[in-house]
Tab-separated table of C-alpha atoms in Angstrom:
chain	number	residue	atom	x	y	z
A	537	MET	CA	178.376	113.720	-7.779
A	538	THR	CA	176.820	115.465	-10.489
A	539	HIS	CA	173.769	113.920	-8.650
A	540	TYR	CA	174.951	115.606	-5.757
A	541	MET	CA	175.045	118.872	-8.058
A	542	LYS	CA	172.099	119.159	-9.189
A	543	ALA	CA	170.115	118.630	-5.873
A	544	LYS	CA	171.797	121.326	-5.066
A	545	ILE	CA	171.031	123.483	-8.204
A	546	ALA	CA	167.354	122.191	-7.150
A	547	VAL	CA	167.424	123.667	-3.704
A	548	ALA	CA	168.691	127.020	-4.475
A	549	ALA	CA	166.262	127.196	-6.717
A	550	PHE	CA	163.613	126.470	-4.725
A	551	ILE	CA	164.789	128.928	-1.887
A	552	ILE	CA	164.875	131.882	-4.877
A	553	LEU	CA	161.609	131.055	-5.842
A	554	THR	CA	160.133	130.618	-2.011
A	555	THR	CA	162.019	133.858	-1.342
A	556	LEU	CA	160.120	135.640	-4.427
A	557	ALA	CA	157.093	134.806	-3.413
A	558	LEU	CA	157.446	136.378	0.006
A	559	PRO	CA	157.088	133.419	2.257
A	560	THR	CA	155.073	132.907	5.276
A	561	GLN	CA	157.163	131.745	8.694
A	562	ALA	CA	155.803	128.418	7.805
A	563	GLN	CA	157.417	128.971	3.608
A	564	ASP	CA	160.624	130.153	5.694
A	565	ALA	CA	160.705	126.427	8.202
A	566	ALA	CA	160.399	124.715	5.063
A	567	SER	CA	162.673	126.138	2.728
A	568	GLN	CA	165.257	126.485	5.464
A	569	ASN	CA	164.180	122.451	6.392
A	570	LYS	CA	164.788	121.601	2.570
A	571	ALA	CA	167.467	122.898	2.173
A	572	TYR	CA	169.856	120.888	4.862
A	573	THR	CA	171.693	117.571	2.804
A	574	GLY	CA	172.497	115.837	5.639
A	575	ALA	CA	174.935	116.282	8.540
A	576	GLN	CA	179.322	116.018	7.434
A	577	ALA	CA	181.582	113.893	9.062
A	578	SER	CA	184.741	115.737	10.060
A	579	ASP	CA	185.452	113.341	12.287
A	580	LYS	CA	188.248	110.876	11.511
A	581	THR	CA	186.588	108.058	13.249
A	582	TYR	CA	183.532	107.006	14.069
A	583	LYS	CA	182.797	103.812	16.836
A	584	VAL	CA	179.200	102.396	17.196
A	585	ILE	CA	177.738	99.561	18.677
A	586	TYR	CA	174.383	98.309	18.001
A	587	GLN	CA	172.110	96.263	20.505
A	588	LEU	CA	170.170	93.610	19.377
A	589	ASP	CA	168.199	92.106	22.552
A	590	SER	CA	164.946	91.159	20.316
A	591	GLY	CA	163.813	87.894	18.695
A	592	SER	CA	161.815	89.703	16.022
A	593	PRO	CA	163.080	88.639	12.393
A	594	ASP	CA	161.838	91.761	11.613
A	595	VAL	CA	164.626	93.955	13.877
A	596	ILE	CA	167.347	91.751	13.171
A	597	ASN	CA	166.911	92.158	9.406
A	598	LYS	CA	166.491	95.262	10.268
A	599	ALA	CA	169.800	95.365	11.900
A	600	ILE	CA	171.699	93.836	9.308
A	601	ARG	CA	170.335	96.048	6.819
A	602	ASN	CA	171.060	99.216	8.877
A	603	ILE	CA	174.839	98.486	9.918
A	604	GLY	CA	174.989	97.610	6.269
A	605	ASN	CA	173.977	100.784	5.246
A	606	LEU	CA	175.732	102.479	7.591
A	607	LEU	CA	179.155	100.884	6.455
A	608	ASN	CA	177.933	102.012	2.791
A	609	ASP	CA	177.562	105.421	3.745
A	610	PRO	CA	179.630	107.794	1.946
A	611	ARG	CA	180.267	110.351	4.923
A	612	LEU	CA	182.050	107.522	6.671
A	613	SER	CA	184.236	105.574	4.554
A	614	GLY	CA	187.101	104.349	5.928
A	615	LYS	CA	186.061	105.660	8.813
A	616	LEU	CA	184.035	103.068	10.861
A	617	LYS	CA	184.554	100.675	14.199
A	618	VAL	CA	181.512	98.887	14.709
A	619	GLU	CA	180.355	96.516	17.182
A	620	LEU	CA	176.859	94.009	17.524
A	621	VAL	CA	175.805	92.759	20.739
A	622	ALA	CA	173.236	90.794	21.047
A	623	PHE	CA	170.936	89.617	24.109
A	624	SER	CA	167.641	88.709	25.295
A	625	GLY	CA	165.802	87.519	22.179
A	626	GLY	CA	168.532	89.038	19.677
A	627	THR	CA	170.572	86.166	21.082
A	628	GLU	CA	168.628	84.429	18.495
A	629	ALA	CA	170.440	86.038	15.354
A	630	PHE	CA	173.471	84.031	16.453
A	631	ARG	CA	171.727	80.194	15.777
A	632	LYS	CA	174.344	78.128	14.021
A	633	GLY	CA	171.707	77.130	10.234
A	634	SER	CA	169.604	80.172	11.115
A	635	GLU	CA	168.365	82.365	8.248
A	636	TYR	CA	170.726	85.108	9.394
A	637	GLU	CA	173.873	83.382	9.199
A	638	GLN	CA	175.060	84.849	5.673
A	639	GLY	CA	174.096	88.183	7.161
A	640	ILE	CA	175.736	88.611	9.908
A	641	LYS	CA	178.913	86.552	8.589
A	642	GLY	CA	178.813	89.212	5.911
A	643	LEU	CA	179.092	91.764	8.900
A	644	LEU	CA	181.888	89.775	10.297
A	645	GLU	CA	183.964	89.583	6.902
A	646	ARG	CA	183.199	93.301	6.677
A	647	GLY	CA	184.724	94.069	9.843
A	648	VAL	CA	181.915	94.392	12.091
A	649	ARG	CA	182.851	92.759	15.454
A	650	ILE	CA	180.016	89.910	16.939
A	651	VAL	CA	179.536	89.891	20.935
A	652	GLN	CA	177.418	87.315	22.070
A	653	CYS	CA	176.305	88.376	26.060
A	654	LEU	CA	176.943	85.592	28.754
A	655	ASN	CA	173.990	86.054	30.543
A	656	THR	CA	171.461	85.804	28.204
A	657	LEU	CA	173.143	81.727	27.615
A	658	LYS	CA	172.901	81.046	31.652
A	659	GLU	CA	169.154	82.464	31.496
A	660	ARG	CA	167.874	80.948	28.509
A	661	LYS	CA	169.770	77.885	29.167
A	662	ILE	CA	171.757	77.525	25.318
A	663	GLU	CA	175.175	75.856	25.260
A	664	LYS	CA	177.708	77.901	23.193
A	665	SER	CA	178.156	75.022	20.418
A	666	GLU	CA	174.629	75.807	19.133
A	667	LEU	CA	175.954	79.361	18.036
A	668	TYR	CA	178.413	80.609	15.095
A	669	ASP	CA	181.474	79.358	15.881
A	670	PHE	CA	183.439	82.546	15.964
A	671	LEU	CA	181.180	84.519	17.983
A	672	ALA	CA	182.971	87.108	20.782
A	673	TYR	CA	181.762	86.469	23.923
A	674	THR	CA	181.122	89.374	26.787
A	675	PRO	CA	179.883	89.394	30.485
A	676	SER	CA	176.935	90.925	30.236
A	677	GLY	CA	175.401	92.995	26.998
A	678	ASN	CA	173.933	95.754	28.889
A	679	GLY	CA	177.589	96.356	30.787
A	680	GLU	CA	179.380	95.643	27.099
A	681	LEU	CA	177.213	98.802	26.232
A	682	VAL	CA	177.811	100.444	28.938
A	683	ILE	CA	181.628	100.527	29.007
A	684	ARG	CA	182.044	101.130	24.871
A	685	ALA	CA	179.010	104.260	25.528
A	686	GLU	CA	181.744	105.675	27.941
A	687	GLU	CA	184.848	104.701	26.166
A	688	GLY	CA	183.156	107.278	22.898
A	689	TRP	CA	180.871	104.679	21.231
A	690	THR	CA	177.125	105.602	20.167
A	691	ILE	CA	174.995	103.167	20.903
A	692	ILE	CA	172.248	102.602	18.177
A	693	LYS	CA	168.950	100.162	19.201
A	694	PRO	CA	167.557	99.001	15.294
B	255	MET	CA	188.819	82.843	36.925
B	256	THR	CA	190.215	78.908	35.993
B	257	HIS	CA	187.640	79.384	33.587
B	258	TYR	CA	188.910	82.243	32.667
B	259	MET	CA	192.412	80.757	31.960
B	260	LYS	CA	190.652	77.382	30.101
B	261	ALA	CA	188.748	80.486	27.703
B	262	LYS	CA	191.995	81.487	26.968
B	263	ILE	CA	193.819	79.133	26.217
B	264	ALA	CA	191.657	77.581	24.129
B	265	VAL	CA	191.533	80.698	22.423
B	266	ALA	CA	195.148	80.867	21.696
B	267	ALA	CA	194.970	77.253	20.897
B	268	PHE	CA	192.095	78.100	17.923
B	269	ILE	CA	194.651	81.401	16.687
B	270	ILE	CA	197.329	78.797	16.896
B	271	LEU	CA	195.825	75.864	14.994
B	272	THR	CA	194.341	78.326	12.809
B	273	THR	CA	197.277	80.887	11.760
B	274	LEU	CA	199.034	76.882	10.932
B	275	ALA	CA	196.271	76.220	8.468
B	276	LEU	CA	197.181	79.339	6.271
B	277	PRO	CA	193.610	81.413	6.996
B	278	THR	CA	191.675	82.578	4.332
B	279	GLN	CA	190.837	86.216	5.426
B	280	ALA	CA	187.374	84.671	6.194
B	281	GLN	CA	189.188	82.526	9.021
B	282	ASP	CA	191.648	85.710	10.104
B	283	ALA	CA	188.119	87.609	10.697
B	284	ALA	CA	186.840	84.461	13.059
B	285	SER	CA	189.738	84.050	14.907
B	286	GLN	CA	190.060	87.900	15.607
B	287	ASN	CA	186.744	87.926	16.208
B	288	LYS	CA	186.657	84.463	19.110
B	289	ALA	CA	189.507	86.254	20.910
B	290	TYR	CA	187.882	88.826	22.257
B	291	THR	CA	186.468	88.475	25.559
B	292	GLY	CA	184.466	91.973	26.377
B	293	ALA	CA	184.946	95.383	26.869
B	294	GLN	CA	187.387	96.620	30.033
B	295	ALA	CA	186.432	99.167	32.616
B	296	SER	CA	188.810	101.856	33.255
B	297	ASP	CA	186.690	104.595	34.342
B	298	LYS	CA	185.380	105.155	38.641
B	299	THR	CA	181.732	105.589	37.093
B	300	TYR	CA	179.295	104.844	34.828
B	301	LYS	CA	176.238	106.392	35.427
B	302	VAL	CA	173.406	105.223	33.283
B	303	ILE	CA	169.337	106.021	32.250
B	304	TYR	CA	167.507	103.590	31.226
B	305	GLN	CA	164.167	104.362	29.102
B	306	LEU	CA	160.915	102.445	30.102
B	307	ASP	CA	158.452	104.005	27.533
B	308	SER	CA	156.728	100.883	26.517
B	309	GLY	CA	153.757	98.743	28.940
B	310	SER	CA	154.092	95.210	27.186
B	311	PRO	CA	155.747	92.957	30.130
B	312	ASP	CA	158.237	91.704	27.470
B	313	VAL	CA	159.989	94.763	27.781
B	314	ILE	CA	159.326	95.588	31.600
B	315	ASN	CA	160.373	92.180	32.239
B	316	LYS	CA	163.785	92.980	30.042
B	317	ALA	CA	164.149	95.895	31.670
B	318	ILE	CA	164.307	95.055	35.316
B	319	ARG	CA	166.043	91.765	34.163
B	320	ASN	CA	168.809	94.161	32.281
B	321	ILE	CA	169.394	96.617	35.171
B	322	GLY	CA	169.827	93.181	37.495
B	323	ASN	CA	172.294	92.149	35.034
B	324	LEU	CA	174.570	94.917	34.948
B	325	LEU	CA	174.435	95.405	38.932
B	326	ASN	CA	175.911	92.159	38.646
B	327	ASP	CA	178.604	92.567	35.701
B	328	PRO	CA	181.661	91.701	37.381
B	329	ARG	CA	183.669	94.757	35.455
B	330	LEU	CA	181.193	97.348	37.093
B	331	SER	CA	180.947	96.379	40.230
B	332	GLY	CA	181.017	99.401	43.134
B	333	LYS	CA	180.958	101.954	39.675
B	334	LEU	CA	177.476	102.019	38.737
B	335	LYS	CA	175.227	104.723	39.385
B	336	VAL	CA	171.384	103.931	37.944
B	337	GLU	CA	168.366	105.862	37.149
B	338	LEU	CA	165.154	103.894	35.579
B	339	VAL	CA	162.945	106.566	33.929
B	340	ALA	CA	159.722	105.490	32.705
B	341	PHE	CA	157.011	107.310	30.331
B	342	SER	CA	154.079	106.483	28.305
B	343	GLY	CA	153.367	102.548	28.171
B	344	GLY	CA	156.132	102.600	30.857
B	345	THR	CA	154.387	103.928	33.850
B	346	GLU	CA	151.979	100.596	33.895
B	347	ALA	CA	155.505	99.068	35.637
B	348	PHE	CA	154.713	101.876	38.550
B	349	ARG	CA	151.341	100.922	39.866
B	350	LYS	CA	150.855	99.418	43.074
B	351	GLY	CA	150.273	96.141	43.425
B	352	SER	CA	151.180	95.553	39.753
B	353	GLU	CA	153.439	92.104	38.560
B	354	TYR	CA	156.381	94.332	38.828
B	355	GLU	CA	156.229	95.420	42.332
B	356	GLN	CA	158.238	93.344	43.702
B	357	GLY	CA	161.309	93.992	40.847
B	358	ILE	CA	161.003	97.117	40.832
B	359	LYS	CA	161.584	97.356	44.402
B	360	GLY	CA	164.614	94.883	44.243
B	361	LEU	CA	165.941	97.535	41.911
B	362	LEU	CA	165.470	101.138	45.033
B	363	GLU	CA	167.134	98.412	47.117
B	364	ARG	CA	169.873	98.251	44.822
B	365	GLY	CA	170.319	102.039	44.338
B	366	VAL	CA	168.425	102.448	41.607
B	367	ARG	CA	166.729	105.900	41.423
B	368	ILE	CA	163.104	105.222	40.279
B	369	VAL	CA	161.738	108.033	38.371
B	370	GLN	CA	158.320	109.126	36.902
B	371	CYS	CA	157.351	111.191	33.958
B	372	LEU	CA	155.026	114.020	34.883
B	373	ASN	CA	154.092	114.973	31.709
B	374	THR	CA	152.237	111.144	31.615
B	375	LEU	CA	150.633	111.869	34.097
B	376	LYS	CA	148.424	114.318	32.947
B	377	GLU	CA	147.966	112.437	29.719
B	378	ARG	CA	146.773	109.436	30.561
B	379	LYS	CA	144.806	110.653	33.466
B	380	ILE	CA	146.589	108.605	36.061
B	381	GLU	CA	146.815	110.008	40.020
B	382	LYS	CA	149.706	109.510	41.882
B	383	SER	CA	147.740	107.668	44.588
B	384	GLU	CA	147.887	105.264	41.920
B	385	LEU	CA	151.294	104.354	41.785
B	386	TYR	CA	154.201	103.637	44.054
B	387	ASP	CA	154.299	105.847	46.925
B	388	PHE	CA	158.347	105.842	46.480
B	389	LEU	CA	158.375	106.866	43.530
B	390	ALA	CA	160.947	110.451	42.446
B	391	TYR	CA	159.062	112.792	39.666
B	392	THR	CA	159.929	114.779	36.675
B	393	PRO	CA	158.538	117.678	34.691
B	394	SER	CA	159.106	115.244	31.742
B	395	GLY	CA	160.819	111.789	30.735
B	396	ASN	CA	162.306	113.021	27.055
B	397	GLY	CA	163.632	115.959	29.084
B	398	GLU	CA	165.208	113.892	31.962
B	399	LEU	CA	166.625	111.394	29.567
B	400	VAL	CA	168.300	114.106	27.608
B	401	ILE	CA	169.527	116.173	30.721
B	402	ARG	CA	170.908	113.477	31.462
B	403	ALA	CA	172.658	112.626	28.729
B	404	GLU	CA	174.314	115.930	28.459
B	405	GLU	CA	175.873	115.566	32.109
B	406	GLY	CA	177.220	112.081	30.305
B	407	TRP	CA	175.010	109.813	31.597
B	408	THR	CA	174.364	106.705	28.852
B	409	ILE	CA	170.681	106.089	28.182
B	410	ILE	CA	169.688	102.335	27.563
B	411	LYS	CA	166.462	101.667	25.951
B	412	PRO	CA	165.624	97.985	26.630
C	300	MET	CA	156.835	127.885	42.452
C	301	THR	CA	154.032	128.137	44.776
C	302	HIS	CA	153.111	124.317	43.902
C	303	TYR	CA	157.353	123.288	43.643
C	304	MET	CA	157.370	125.351	47.335
C	305	LYS	CA	154.697	123.243	48.282
C	306	ALA	CA	156.415	119.739	47.366
C	307	LYS	CA	159.448	120.765	48.575
C	308	ILE	CA	157.802	121.495	52.277
C	309	ALA	CA	155.854	118.023	51.612
C	310	VAL	CA	158.986	116.077	51.133
C	311	ALA	CA	160.953	117.599	54.031
C	312	ALA	CA	157.798	116.549	56.459
C	313	PHE	CA	158.064	113.481	54.867
C	314	ILE	CA	161.334	113.112	55.753
C	315	ILE	CA	161.596	114.256	58.929
C	316	LEU	CA	158.424	111.893	59.881
C	317	THR	CA	160.012	108.539	58.148
C	318	THR	CA	163.282	109.986	60.334
C	319	LEU	CA	161.474	110.004	63.429
C	320	ALA	CA	160.000	106.460	63.006
C	321	LEU	CA	163.766	105.451	62.736
C	322	PRO	CA	163.595	103.787	58.937
C	323	THR	CA	164.979	100.805	58.088
C	324	GLN	CA	167.239	100.791	55.091
C	325	ALA	CA	164.557	100.087	52.659
C	326	GLN	CA	162.690	103.455	53.878
C	327	ASP	CA	165.765	105.175	54.191
C	328	ALA	CA	165.903	104.312	49.738
C	329	ALA	CA	162.760	104.901	49.473
C	330	SER	CA	162.655	108.227	51.059
C	331	GLN	CA	166.336	109.710	49.045
C	332	ASN	CA	164.564	108.044	45.849
C	333	LYS	CA	160.903	110.561	47.053
C	334	ALA	CA	162.889	113.291	47.385
C	335	TYR	CA	164.479	113.446	44.102
C	336	THR	CA	162.851	116.201	41.570
C	337	GLY	CA	164.719	115.806	38.118
C	338	ALA	CA	167.968	115.810	37.130
C	339	GLN	CA	168.552	120.111	36.729
C	340	ALA	CA	169.714	121.538	33.045
C	341	SER	CA	172.873	123.813	33.792
C	342	ASP	CA	173.851	123.602	29.992
C	343	LYS	CA	172.426	126.247	27.474
C	344	THR	CA	171.903	123.683	24.336
C	345	TYR	CA	170.543	120.481	24.087
C	346	LYS	CA	171.012	118.635	20.870
C	347	VAL	CA	168.790	115.955	20.466
C	348	ILE	CA	167.966	113.813	17.768
C	349	TYR	CA	164.835	111.240	17.590
C	350	GLN	CA	165.268	107.548	15.513
C	351	LEU	CA	161.970	107.170	13.829
C	352	ASP	CA	162.389	103.771	12.366
C	353	SER	CA	158.925	102.337	12.935
C	354	GLY	CA	155.640	102.334	10.770
C	355	SER	CA	153.288	101.111	13.842
C	356	PRO	CA	151.233	104.658	14.626
C	357	ASP	CA	151.747	103.210	18.387
C	358	VAL	CA	155.220	104.395	17.725
C	359	ILE	CA	154.710	107.082	15.165
C	360	ASN	CA	152.702	109.029	17.416
C	361	LYS	CA	154.282	108.754	20.577
C	362	ALA	CA	158.025	109.640	18.459
C	363	ILE	CA	155.599	113.192	17.842
C	364	ARG	CA	154.616	113.710	21.130
C	365	ASN	CA	157.524	112.869	22.845
C	366	ILE	CA	159.003	115.242	20.926
C	367	GLY	CA	155.925	117.879	22.225
C	368	ASN	CA	156.531	116.716	25.404
C	369	LEU	CA	160.525	117.825	24.976
C	370	LEU	CA	159.912	120.834	23.549
C	371	ASN	CA	157.213	122.401	26.443
C	372	ASP	CA	159.784	120.642	29.133
C	373	PRO	CA	159.904	124.542	31.620
C	374	ARG	CA	164.236	123.070	32.396
C	375	LEU	CA	164.993	122.862	28.713
C	376	SER	CA	162.663	126.313	27.406
C	377	GLY	CA	164.676	127.948	24.890
C	378	LYS	CA	167.780	125.396	25.283
C	379	LEU	CA	167.028	123.354	22.338
C	380	LYS	CA	168.330	122.157	18.971
C	381	VAL	CA	166.282	118.876	17.604
C	382	GLU	CA	166.285	117.022	15.081
C	383	LEU	CA	164.530	113.972	13.489
C	384	VAL	CA	165.172	111.542	11.444
C	385	ALA	CA	162.868	108.460	9.865
C	386	PHE	CA	163.981	105.505	8.045
C	387	SER	CA	162.736	102.115	7.414
C	388	GLY	CA	159.084	101.891	8.523
C	389	GLY	CA	159.281	105.626	10.114
C	390	THR	CA	158.809	107.072	6.396
C	391	GLU	CA	155.198	106.328	6.472
C	392	ALA	CA	155.449	108.894	8.806
C	393	PHE	CA	156.352	111.464	5.979
C	394	ARG	CA	154.090	110.292	3.563
C	395	LYS	CA	151.752	113.094	1.837
C	396	GLY	CA	147.969	113.135	2.990
C	397	SER	CA	149.082	110.309	6.401
C	398	GLU	CA	147.558	110.812	9.331
C	399	TYR	CA	150.631	112.619	11.055
C	400	GLU	CA	150.966	115.158	8.336
C	401	GLN	CA	150.142	117.680	10.952
C	402	GLY	CA	151.678	116.718	13.652
C	403	ILE	CA	155.189	116.601	11.781
C	404	LYS	CA	154.463	120.177	10.040
C	405	GLY	CA	153.039	120.966	13.508
C	406	LEU	CA	156.981	120.194	14.620
C	407	LEU	CA	158.730	121.914	11.711
C	408	GLU	CA	157.385	125.082	12.668
C	409	ARG	CA	158.041	124.430	16.092
C	410	GLY	CA	161.635	124.787	14.452
C	411	VAL	CA	162.220	120.576	14.810
C	412	ARG	CA	164.340	119.834	11.241
C	413	ILE	CA	162.723	117.412	9.351
C	414	VAL	CA	165.104	114.388	7.680
C	415	GLN	CA	164.522	111.090	5.151
C	416	CYS	CA	166.917	108.507	4.883
C	417	LEU	CA	167.752	108.142	0.818
C	418	ASN	CA	168.877	104.488	1.072
C	419	THR	CA	165.187	103.949	2.563
C	420	LEU	CA	163.993	105.216	-0.403
C	421	LYS	CA	165.756	102.945	-2.643
C	422	GLU	CA	165.498	99.806	-0.721
C	423	ARG	CA	161.518	100.317	-0.619
C	424	LYS	CA	160.989	101.817	-4.307
C	425	ILE	CA	159.408	104.944	-2.652
C	426	GLU	CA	159.250	108.652	-5.012
C	427	LYS	CA	159.849	111.666	-3.103
C	428	SER	CA	157.394	112.947	-4.472
C	429	GLU	CA	154.929	111.091	-2.204
C	430	LEU	CA	156.473	112.913	0.570
C	431	TYR	CA	155.965	116.168	1.909
C	432	ASP	CA	157.420	118.974	-0.064
C	433	PHE	CA	159.770	120.296	2.744
C	434	LEU	CA	161.798	117.031	3.691
C	435	ALA	CA	165.171	117.420	4.167
C	436	TYR	CA	167.271	114.229	2.725
C	437	THR	CA	170.618	112.543	4.205
C	438	PRO	CA	172.301	109.482	2.785
C	439	SER	CA	171.346	107.487	5.486
C	440	GLY	CA	169.627	106.966	8.404
C	441	ASN	CA	172.027	105.376	10.446
C	442	GLY	CA	174.761	107.628	9.369
C	443	GLU	CA	172.800	110.627	10.376
C	444	LEU	CA	172.592	109.739	13.986
C	445	VAL	CA	176.631	108.235	13.906
C	446	ILE	CA	177.501	111.917	13.342
C	447	ARG	CA	174.929	113.594	15.097
C	448	ALA	CA	176.015	111.294	18.056
C	449	GLU	CA	180.061	112.905	17.659
C	450	GLU	CA	179.032	115.699	17.656
C	451	GLY	CA	177.150	115.628	20.527
C	452	TRP	CA	173.874	115.291	19.743
C	453	THR	CA	171.267	112.989	22.276
C	454	ILE	CA	170.168	109.955	20.460
C	455	ILE	CA	166.356	109.319	21.657
C	456	LYS	CA	164.785	106.342	20.455
C	457	PRO	CA	160.904	106.481	20.925
């Protein structure tokens, strides 16, 4: 909070100083931009579905980190419902013994629903026994995204 | 259906067994997750716009496969309206004689609207005659996404 | 306008000709597709948040170009509110002296809000002094996307 107050005083000082200096239009744009401190969460619930469709370690690690950061965002504390759906290459994140196991289990324990596309298993000839035992399955990852979006969920693709 | 029933019995058995074993919180999370079988489609119509903005063969093939899987999802049968808009590198998917021609024509015949961004043609000096004759054109791919989203369409980026 | 009329006449001629030729179902799909000229913007305001989470020069340049094209789309003239939020590798677009400085400042001057995720600064040990002075900051980029989407903004990931 103290940190926020300091930030607000700094922003106010910045606005006063730039105003005194008779700002050009560009300075106006800059000072208006600088004064913004992020959107405010006024709703009760925020539902988010993460799309994981790449087997790239960068993307999988980003997805795990992104969801963690979302769950830690003070604006959304206690307001989130999160689902992670993997399909295509993203299924690599759900392999037993993979480097992602701890990260994915950490999300599960924080209440994130962890869902795998059944189409991908058919296309890539992957057995359920190769994947974590706790997974949920959905007929298609794309169908899951579309139905969730229609229900008001936000899709994020890391 | 028999497959679904078996799955449901298996899930029920799993829940009973884990309950008898006095589950820890982690086991609770796992069994609750496992019981989920995908979102249910209760609406009449689902409108989806696919964003194809990469020339990577992996991404283009994934897009074609994704849309096919969506159209085959039993939950959404007869309820879908789908548009595919290409811009930036994604325009490669629409070149006459490309390896994607059959896949894209297959989508067209299944009722998918196939749309190309006009800005990209200008930026990359591509003539319409280099692209499939059946294409629709929109002033900008990004504008198309934004207007469709405001109309209630879901954006998916493969 | 004359250009549009010509296009419409061409489309009408195309439809008449293909009709006279007793079209197969495939020709029907083609002519219906070809007749589409892009979605129409009937709303007053369109709010769009761009997600920039990659340090790849291709992606950063695409994002800058995408937003420019959106702002130039005649259908959306005077109706747009745009925010660009960077996190993860996307923060590279906001480094003082980077090759992107002119492009990002151009967007700022056209009214685009330019926002950086604070989590990324912590994770990557980046100081605010390394980034443009005019930036706005948000607690988390993912939280920003989710709150904006809930407020009715469209997310686009270039």
